[in-house]
Coordinates of C-alpha atoms in Angstrom, one line a residue:
Chain O
M1 CA 138.1 107.6 75.4
D2 CA 138.6 104.3 75.0
G3 CA 140.1 102.8 72.4
P4 CA 143.4 102.7 70.4
S5 CA 143.6 106.5 70.5
P6 CA 144.4 108.2 66.6
P7 CA 147.8 109.7 66.6
Q8 CA 147.4 113.5 67.5
P9 CA 148.9 115.8 66.0
P10 CA 151.6 117.5 67.5
L11 CA 150.2 121.6 68.4
P12 CA 151.9 123.7 67.1
A13 CA 154.0 127.0 67.5
P14 CA 154.0 128.3 69.9
F15 CA 152.8 126.0 72.1
T16 CA 156.2 123.8 71.2
H17 CA 157.7 125.2 73.8
T18 CA 155.5 125.1 76.2
H19 CA 156.4 123.4 79.8
P20 CA 154.6 121.4 81.0
A21 CA 153.1 120.5 77.6
P22 CA 149.5 121.5 77.3
T23 CA 147.4 118.0 78.7
L24 CA 144.8 116.4 76.1
L25 CA 141.4 116.5 78.0
T26 CA 139.7 115.3 75.3
Q27 CA 139.4 115.2 71.7
G28 CA 136.0 115.7 69.0
A29 CA 135.9 115.4 65.4
E30 CA 137.3 119.0 64.7
A31 CA 139.3 120.2 67.6
L32 CA 141.5 118.8 70.7
L33 CA 140.9 120.3 73.9
Y34 CA 143.9 120.8 75.9
C35 CA 144.9 122.1 79.8
T36 CA 147.2 124.3 79.3
Y37 CA 148.2 128.7 81.3
F38 CA 147.9 131.4 79.6
L39 CA 150.7 133.8 79.8
T40 CA 151.6 132.9 83.6
P41 CA 152.0 129.2 85.1
S42 CA 149.0 130.9 87.8
H43 CA 146.9 132.0 85.5
P44 CA 145.1 128.3 84.1
C45 CA 143.7 128.2 80.7
A46 CA 141.6 126.2 78.5
L47 CA 142.8 125.5 74.7
K48 CA 141.3 124.3 72.1
Y49 CA 143.4 123.3 68.6
R50 CA 141.5 122.8 65.5
P51 CA 144.2 121.0 63.4
S52 CA 144.2 121.0 59.9
K53 CA 142.7 117.8 57.5
P54 CA 144.9 116.8 55.1
Y55 CA 142.3 115.5 53.4
R56 CA 141.2 118.9 52.5
N57 CA 142.3 120.9 50.2
P58 CA 144.2 123.5 51.7
I59 CA 142.5 126.3 50.8
L60 CA 139.4 125.9 52.1
D61 CA 141.1 124.0 55.0
K62 CA 142.3 127.2 56.3
R63 CA 138.8 129.0 55.4
L64 CA 136.6 126.6 57.3
T65 CA 138.8 126.7 60.4
R66 CA 138.9 130.6 60.3
H67 CA 136.0 130.8 60.0
R68 CA 135.2 128.0 62.7
I69 CA 137.9 129.5 65.4
L70 CA 136.5 133.4 64.5
S71 CA 132.5 131.6 64.5
E72 CA 132.7 130.1 68.3
A73 CA 135.3 133.2 69.7
R74 CA 132.2 136.1 68.7
T75 CA 129.3 134.2 70.3
L76 CA 131.6 133.4 73.3
V77 CA 132.9 137.2 73.3
K78 CA 129.0 138.2 72.8
C79 CA 128.0 136.3 75.7
R80 CA 130.3 137.0 78.1
R81 CA 129.6 140.9 77.3
E82 CA 125.8 140.0 77.7
G83 CA 126.3 138.5 81.1
V84 CA 125.5 135.2 79.7
S85 CA 127.9 132.5 81.8
V86 CA 130.4 131.1 79.5
P87 CA 134.1 130.8 79.6
G88 CA 135.7 134.2 78.0
V89 CA 138.3 134.4 75.5
L90 CA 142.0 135.2 76.3
A91 CA 143.8 135.1 72.8
L92 CA 143.4 133.4 69.5
D93 CA 145.2 132.3 66.0
A94 CA 142.9 132.0 63.7
E95 CA 145.4 131.8 61.1
G96 CA 147.8 129.6 61.8
D97 CA 151.0 129.1 59.3
G98 CA 149.1 127.7 56.9
V99 CA 150.3 123.9 57.5
S100 CA 148.9 123.4 61.2
G101 CA 145.8 124.9 62.1
G102 CA 144.2 127.4 64.5
W103 CA 143.8 127.7 68.3
M104 CA 141.8 129.5 70.7
M105 CA 142.6 129.8 74.3
M106 CA 139.5 129.8 77.3
E107 CA 139.1 130.9 80.5
W108 CA 139.6 127.5 82.7
V109 CA 135.9 126.3 84.3
E110 CA 136.7 125.3 87.3
G111 CA 133.8 122.2 88.2
K112 CA 132.5 118.7 86.6
T113 CA 129.7 118.6 83.3
V114 CA 126.6 118.2 84.9
R115 CA 126.5 114.2 82.8
E116 CA 129.3 113.8 85.2
V117 CA 127.4 115.4 88.2
L118 CA 124.1 113.1 87.4
V119 CA 126.0 110.1 86.2
A120 CA 127.7 109.8 89.8
G121 CA 124.4 110.6 91.5
A122 CA 122.3 108.1 89.9
K123 CA 124.9 105.1 90.6
R124 CA 125.3 106.1 94.2
R125 CA 121.8 105.9 94.4
K126 CA 122.1 102.4 92.6
E127 CA 124.4 101.1 95.4
G128 CA 121.8 102.6 97.7
R129 CA 124.3 104.7 99.4
D130 CA 122.1 107.3 99.0
D131 CA 122.2 108.6 102.6
E132 CA 121.9 112.6 101.5
D133 CA 118.7 113.9 101.6
G134 CA 117.8 116.4 99.6
W135 CA 119.3 114.7 96.2
E136 CA 116.3 115.3 94.6
E137 CA 116.0 118.8 96.1
G138 CA 119.1 119.6 94.1
V139 CA 118.5 117.7 91.3
T140 CA 115.3 119.7 90.9
A141 CA 117.5 123.4 91.6
L142 CA 120.0 122.3 89.4
M143 CA 117.3 122.0 86.3
G144 CA 116.0 125.4 87.2
K145 CA 119.7 126.6 87.2
I146 CA 120.2 125.1 83.8
G147 CA 116.9 126.5 82.8
R148 CA 117.7 129.7 83.3
A149 CA 121.3 129.5 82.0
V150 CA 119.7 128.2 78.3
G151 CA 116.9 131.1 78.5
R152 CA 119.6 134.1 79.6
M153 CA 121.7 132.7 76.9
H154 CA 118.6 132.5 74.0
E155 CA 117.4 135.9 75.5
V156 CA 120.5 137.5 74.1
G157 CA 120.2 136.1 70.7
V158 CA 122.6 132.7 70.2
V159 CA 121.2 129.7 69.9
H160 CA 124.4 126.9 71.2
G161 CA 123.5 123.9 69.0
D162 CA 124.6 121.2 70.7
L163 CA 123.2 121.5 74.4
T164 CA 124.1 118.5 75.9
T165 CA 124.8 117.5 79.6
S166 CA 127.9 117.4 78.4
N167 CA 128.5 120.7 77.6
I168 CA 126.7 121.9 80.9
M169 CA 129.3 122.9 83.3
L170 CA 128.4 122.9 87.3
G171 CA 131.0 124.8 89.3
P172 CA 132.2 124.0 92.4
L173 CA 129.9 125.7 95.2
A174 CA 132.0 128.7 96.4
A175 CA 133.4 129.5 93.7
P176 CA 136.9 131.5 94.2
Q177 CA 138.3 131.0 90.7
Q178 CA 141.7 130.1 89.8
N179 CA 142.3 128.2 93.3
G180 CA 143.2 124.9 93.2
V181 CA 143.4 123.8 89.5
T182 CA 145.7 121.2 88.7
T183 CA 147.4 122.1 85.5
N184 CA 148.2 117.8 84.4
G185 CA 144.7 117.9 83.7
E186 CA 143.8 115.4 86.8
H187 CA 140.1 115.4 87.4
M188 CA 139.9 116.8 91.1
E189 CA 138.0 114.9 93.8
Q190 CA 135.3 117.9 95.3
V191 CA 134.8 117.8 99.0
G192 CA 131.0 117.0 99.2
E193 CA 129.8 115.9 95.7
G194 CA 127.7 118.6 95.6
L195 CA 125.0 120.2 93.5
G196 CA 125.8 123.8 94.3
G197 CA 128.3 125.8 92.5
E198 CA 127.2 128.3 88.8
I199 CA 126.3 126.7 85.9
V200 CA 128.3 127.7 82.7
L201 CA 127.8 126.7 79.5
I202 CA 130.6 125.4 77.1
D203 CA 131.5 124.4 73.4
F204 CA 130.5 126.3 71.1
G205 CA 131.9 125.5 68.4
L206 CA 128.3 124.8 66.8
A207 CA 127.1 128.0 68.3
G208 CA 125.3 130.9 65.8
Q209 CA 123.6 133.7 66.2
S210 CA 119.7 133.4 65.3
L211 CA 116.6 135.2 66.9
Q212 CA 114.1 132.2 65.0
D213 CA 111.8 130.2 67.9
E214 CA 112.8 127.1 65.9
D215 CA 116.5 127.2 66.7
K216 CA 116.0 127.6 70.0
A217 CA 113.2 124.9 69.6
V218 CA 115.7 122.6 68.7
D219 CA 118.1 123.5 71.6
L220 CA 115.7 122.5 74.4
Y221 CA 115.1 119.2 72.4
V222 CA 118.2 118.2 71.9
L223 CA 118.9 119.0 75.8
E224 CA 115.7 116.7 76.6
R225 CA 116.6 114.0 74.4
A226 CA 120.2 114.1 76.2
F227 CA 118.4 114.0 79.7
G228 CA 115.7 111.0 78.1
S229 CA 118.7 109.3 76.9
T230 CA 121.5 109.4 79.7
H231 CA 119.6 110.5 82.5
P232 CA 116.2 108.4 82.4
E233 CA 115.6 109.0 86.1
A234 CA 116.3 113.8 86.0
E235 CA 113.8 112.6 82.7
E236 CA 110.8 114.4 84.8
G237 CA 113.1 116.5 86.3
F238 CA 113.2 118.5 82.8
Q239 CA 110.0 120.2 83.0
E240 CA 111.9 122.3 86.0
V241 CA 114.0 123.4 82.9
L242 CA 111.3 124.2 80.6
K243 CA 109.7 126.4 83.8
V244 CA 112.1 128.6 84.9
Y245 CA 112.6 128.3 81.1
E246 CA 109.5 129.9 80.3
E247 CA 110.0 132.7 83.4
S248 CA 113.4 133.5 81.9
Y249 CA 112.7 136.3 79.0
K250 CA 109.6 137.0 77.0
G251 CA 110.0 135.1 74.1
A252 CA 110.0 132.0 75.7
K253 CA 106.4 131.0 75.5
V254 CA 106.6 130.9 72.0
V255 CA 110.1 129.2 71.6
L256 CA 108.1 126.7 74.1
K257 CA 104.8 126.1 71.8
R258 CA 107.3 125.4 69.1
L259 CA 109.4 122.2 70.8
E260 CA 105.9 120.8 71.3
D261 CA 106.0 121.2 66.9
V262 CA 109.7 119.7 67.1
R263 CA 109.3 117.1 69.4
M264 CA 106.3 116.0 66.7
R265 CA 108.7 115.7 63.9
G266 CA 112.0 115.3 65.0
R267 CA 115.0 117.9 65.1
K268 CA 115.3 118.2 61.4
R269 CA 112.5 120.2 59.9
S270 CA 114.3 121.2 56.4
L271 CA 114.9 117.5 56.2
L272 CA 118.7 118.5 54.7
G273 CA 121.9 117.3 56.1
Chain Z
M1 CA 163.5 153.2 92.5
A2 CA 162.0 150.2 90.6
A3 CA 164.3 148.7 88.3
L4 CA 163.2 147.4 84.3
Q5 CA 161.5 144.2 85.4
T6 CA 162.1 141.6 82.7
L7 CA 159.6 138.8 82.1
H8 CA 159.1 135.2 80.3
L9 CA 155.3 134.9 78.6
A10 CA 154.1 131.5 78.7
H11 CA 154.7 129.3 75.7
L12 CA 156.7 131.9 73.9
P13 CA 160.8 131.1 73.3
P14 CA 162.6 131.5 76.3
D15 CA 164.9 133.7 74.2
L16 CA 162.1 136.1 74.0
A17 CA 162.4 138.0 77.1
V18 CA 160.0 140.7 77.4
H19 CA 161.1 144.4 79.2
V20 CA 158.9 146.0 81.2
A21 CA 159.2 149.5 82.7
L22 CA 156.5 151.5 84.1
Y23 CA 157.2 155.5 84.6
T24 CA 154.6 158.3 86.4
D25 CA 155.4 161.8 85.9
V26 CA 157.1 161.8 82.7
R27 CA 157.9 165.2 81.1
N28 CA 159.4 164.9 77.7
A29 CA 156.1 162.5 76.2
S30 CA 156.4 165.1 73.2
F31 CA 160.2 164.0 72.5
L32 CA 159.6 160.7 73.0
R33 CA 156.7 160.8 70.6
D34 CA 158.6 162.7 67.7
Q35 CA 161.6 159.3 68.1
L36 CA 158.6 157.2 67.6
L37 CA 157.5 159.0 64.8
Q38 CA 160.6 159.6 62.8
G39 CA 161.3 156.5 63.1
N40 CA 165.3 156.3 65.1
P41 CA 165.6 153.4 66.0
D42 CA 167.5 153.7 68.9
F43 CA 163.8 154.2 70.1
E44 CA 161.6 151.1 69.0
Y45 CA 159.7 150.7 72.2
A46 CA 156.2 150.1 72.8
L47 CA 155.5 153.2 74.0
V48 CA 152.0 152.7 75.3
D49 CA 149.5 155.3 77.4
A50 CA 149.1 153.7 81.1
S51 CA 146.1 155.4 81.9
V52 CA 144.3 153.1 79.3
I53 CA 145.8 149.7 80.3
L54 CA 143.8 148.0 83.0
S55 CA 146.2 145.4 84.4
T56 CA 149.3 144.0 83.6
T57 CA 147.3 141.2 81.6
H58 CA 145.6 143.3 79.8
A59 CA 149.2 144.6 78.6
L60 CA 150.7 141.5 78.1
A61 CA 147.7 139.7 76.6
A62 CA 148.4 142.7 74.1
V63 CA 152.5 141.5 74.2
F64 CA 151.7 137.9 73.7
R65 CA 149.2 138.5 70.5
A66 CA 152.3 140.6 69.0
A67 CA 155.3 138.2 69.7
N68 CA 153.0 135.4 68.1
D69 CA 152.4 137.3 65.2
H70 CA 156.3 138.1 65.0
L71 CA 157.4 134.7 65.0
K72 CA 154.5 133.4 62.8
G73 CA 156.4 136.7 60.0
R74 CA 152.2 138.5 59.7
L75 CA 153.2 141.2 61.5
K76 CA 151.0 144.1 60.1
S77 CA 152.8 147.4 61.3
R78 CA 155.6 148.0 61.2
N79 CA 157.9 145.7 64.3
V80 CA 156.5 143.8 66.6
H81 CA 156.7 146.9 69.0
S82 CA 154.4 149.2 67.5
E83 CA 152.7 145.6 66.8
I84 CA 152.0 145.7 70.3
V85 CA 150.7 149.0 70.6
F86 CA 148.0 147.6 67.8
S87 CA 147.3 144.5 69.7
L88 CA 145.8 146.4 72.9
G89 CA 143.3 148.1 69.9
A90 CA 140.0 145.9 69.8
N91 CA 139.7 147.1 65.6
N92 CA 141.9 146.4 61.9
N93 CA 143.0 150.4 62.6
I94 CA 146.6 150.8 63.2
A95 CA 146.7 154.2 62.6
Q96 CA 143.7 154.7 65.5
S97 CA 144.9 152.3 68.0
L98 CA 148.7 153.8 67.7
R99 CA 146.8 157.0 68.7
T100 CA 144.6 155.8 71.3
F101 CA 147.0 153.2 72.6
G102 CA 149.5 155.4 72.6
I103 CA 152.3 157.7 74.1
T104 CA 151.0 161.4 73.4
P105 CA 152.6 164.4 73.4
T106 CA 150.3 164.1 77.4
T107 CA 150.7 161.6 78.2
T108 CA 152.5 161.4 82.0
N109 CA 151.7 157.8 82.5
L110 CA 153.8 155.5 80.5
L111 CA 154.7 151.9 79.4
A112 CA 157.8 150.8 77.9
I113 CA 158.1 147.7 76.7
K114 CA 161.0 146.1 74.9
L115 CA 161.2 142.2 72.9
S116 CA 164.6 141.0 73.4
T117 CA 164.0 140.3 69.5
D118 CA 168.1 140.2 69.1
P119 CA 170.7 139.4 71.5
S120 CA 172.3 142.6 71.6
I121 CA 169.2 143.9 73.2
T122 CA 169.5 142.9 77.0
S123 CA 168.0 144.3 80.4
S124 CA 170.6 146.3 81.0
T125 CA 171.5 147.7 77.8
I126 CA 167.4 148.8 77.4
S127 CA 167.9 149.3 81.4
E128 CA 170.4 152.2 81.2
H129 CA 169.0 153.6 77.4
L130 CA 165.3 154.3 79.4
S131 CA 166.7 156.0 82.4
A132 CA 168.7 158.2 79.2
S133 CA 166.0 159.0 78.1
I134 CA 162.4 159.0 79.8
Q135 CA 162.3 162.0 82.5
G136 CA 160.0 160.5 84.5
I137 CA 159.3 158.4 88.1
Q138 CA 160.3 154.6 87.2
V139 CA 157.7 152.7 89.5
E140 CA 157.0 148.5 89.9
F141 CA 154.8 147.6 87.1
N142 CA 152.2 145.4 88.3
D143 CA 148.4 145.3 89.1
A144 CA 148.1 148.2 91.8
K145 CA 150.3 150.4 90.1
L146 CA 148.3 150.2 86.7
A147 CA 145.1 150.8 88.8
G148 CA 146.4 153.9 90.2
L149 CA 147.0 155.2 87.2
N150 CA 143.8 154.2 85.1
N151 CA 141.1 155.6 84.1
I152 CA 138.4 152.9 83.9
A153 CA 135.7 155.4 82.3
K154 CA 137.9 155.9 79.6
I155 CA 138.4 152.2 79.2
R156 CA 135.4 151.0 79.2
K157 CA 134.6 153.5 76.4
L158 CA 137.3 152.6 74.3
Y159 CA 136.4 148.8 74.0
K160 CA 132.9 150.2 74.5
L161 CA 132.1 147.9 77.4
G162 CA 129.8 150.7 78.6
G163 CA 127.7 147.7 80.5
V164 CA 130.3 144.7 81.3
G165 CA 130.4 143.7 85.4
E166 CA 128.0 146.6 86.2
E167 CA 125.2 146.6 83.9
G168 CA 123.8 149.3 81.7
S169 CA 123.7 150.4 78.6
K170 CA 121.9 148.4 76.0
G171 CA 122.2 145.7 78.4
K172 CA 118.9 146.6 80.5
R173 CA 118.8 145.2 83.9
R174 CA 119.7 141.7 84.2
R175 CA 121.3 141.6 87.6
K176 CA 120.2 138.0 88.4
D177 CA 120.1 138.9 92.2
G178 CA 117.3 141.2 91.4
T179 CA 119.0 144.3 92.7
V180 CA 119.4 147.3 90.0
E181 CA 122.7 149.3 89.8
S182 CA 121.7 152.2 88.4
S183 CA 124.2 152.3 85.4
G184 CA 127.5 154.8 85.3
L185 CA 129.7 154.2 88.8
V186 CA 128.5 152.9 92.2
D187 CA 132.1 152.6 93.8
G188 CA 130.1 152.2 96.8
T189 CA 129.6 148.5 96.4
A190 CA 131.9 146.2 98.6
A191 CA 136.0 145.2 96.8
K192 CA 135.1 142.0 96.1
D193 CA 131.8 143.8 93.9
A194 CA 134.8 145.9 92.6
E195 CA 137.2 143.1 92.0
R196 CA 134.5 141.0 89.8
E197 CA 133.9 144.1 88.0
R198 CA 137.3 144.2 87.2
R199 CA 137.7 140.7 85.9
E200 CA 134.6 141.2 83.8
L201 CA 135.9 143.7 82.3
E202 CA 139.1 142.2 81.8
V203 CA 138.2 139.0 80.4
A204 CA 135.4 141.6 77.9
I205 CA 138.8 143.2 76.9
L206 CA 140.6 140.5 76.4
G207 CA 138.1 139.2 73.8
L208 CA 137.9 142.3 71.6
M209 CA 141.2 141.3 71.5
A210 CA 141.5 138.7 70.4
L211 CA 138.7 139.2 67.9
R212 CA 140.2 142.3 66.5
G213 CA 137.2 143.4 64.5
A214 CA 136.0 140.4 63.4
V215 CA 133.4 140.6 65.6

C-alpha cells in the first residue's frame, strides 16, 4: 500500500452513521476491506465494500456487484456449513441503492496471514536471531495444516480461485475468539511469534463451486507459485502441503496427477482471458 | 419484573431506536395475532415466536436487515415490523416466514420488537401499550433467557441445519480430531462444546438469513 493512494469512495449508508468510523485495512481492484463491528461494538467484523465503478454502465454495474457479492457469500456460507474454516457471513446488502455499490459483513478473523508469518520468520533467521529451535518443524506442521484446510475445501466442491499465502490466515494459538481485538484496525503484536493456531481461508471473491480436477489443481498450482516466489526458503515445505492434501480426501490423488500437467503448461488451459 | 429494553444497533441512525420486550406464559396470543391480521395500526410490532430464536444476535440481525431495507425504501412486506419477521427467514417467501417465525395462536413465549420510526413512538408509549395488551410475564431479553425458551432442534429443522456444529446428515464423518459424534443430541459434552456448537449454529443462520434464498 505505498504511493499516493487513490481517493476512496465514501462508505454508503448505513455506515455513514458508524462511530467510530470503519478503518480501511486493504484495498483491491474490486473491493475495499474495512474493520468495523456488527450489531454492538463488542462484536468485531470485517466489512467488504464493493463500490460502484463510475466507468461501467450503471445497469451492468449493479448486476455485476450483486452477482459478485452473492457469489462470494454463497461460497462462504456453504464452506462454513460444511465445516471448512472460513469467516462466516453476518449480513450483506447486494443491492446497494443504485449509486453506491454493495457490501458484505463477515466474522472477524484473528491472527496474521501466512505470508506475514513466513516473511517475519525468514527475516529473523537472516538476522541470525533464529534461536528458536523448532521453527522448521513449525513450518512443516503449518504446511500440513494448510494442506488439510485446502483439501477439506476441495472436498466440499469449492475452489478458491486466488489461493495465495496472503489469503490464508493463521490464528493465534489458544483461540478464544472475540478477545483482544483492536477495533481501530491496528495490527496487534502477538506475544510469542507462534506458528500454532488455526488456519482460516479468506477472500473468496474469485471462488466458485467446481467439481473439476483441473480447477482444484490450478488452486494448488497458484499456491505453489506463491510459495516459490515469496517464500523460497519454504518452497520445499510445500511438499508437506501436497502430502497432507493427498490424504485429506478421496479425489485428491487425481487432482495431484492433474497438478503435474498444470505445472507443465501453466494455469491457463483454455488460453482465454 | 423486567422492563422494555431500548437498544441502539451499530450503524443505524441514532434516532432509530429498537425497543424489545420478551414475554413468557403469554395467554392471549390469538388475540394479538388477530390484531396483526386485521392490520390494527396500534399493534404494529414484530411479534416473534421466541421459541425459534436462538440468541439476541439472531433476532437483532433480522432487525438490522429490516431497518436497512426500510431506510433504503425497499421493504418487501407491509411495514418494517413485518419485514423483521420476514428477515428471520432463509427464503424469499413472506407468508411462510411470517407463519414460521411470527406469533401463532399457541405461542406462549413471545418477543415483541418495535422501531422508533416516528418521534412519537417512544419507550414509554410502547411500554404502556404493551403492558396493557400482552397478558404474560415479562422477562429480560438476553441470551440466557432465550436459551431457556427456545427449541434448538426446531430451529435446526427450520433452517435445515441438521448437522452444523455437531455433524450428522449428509455432512457425514469429519470431526477433525476423529471422534465420531452420533448425529442428533449429544448433550453430555462439555459446556465449551455446547458453546462452540451454538456459535456455529448462529453464524450458519446469519449467513442463510443474509442470503435469503439466493443460495
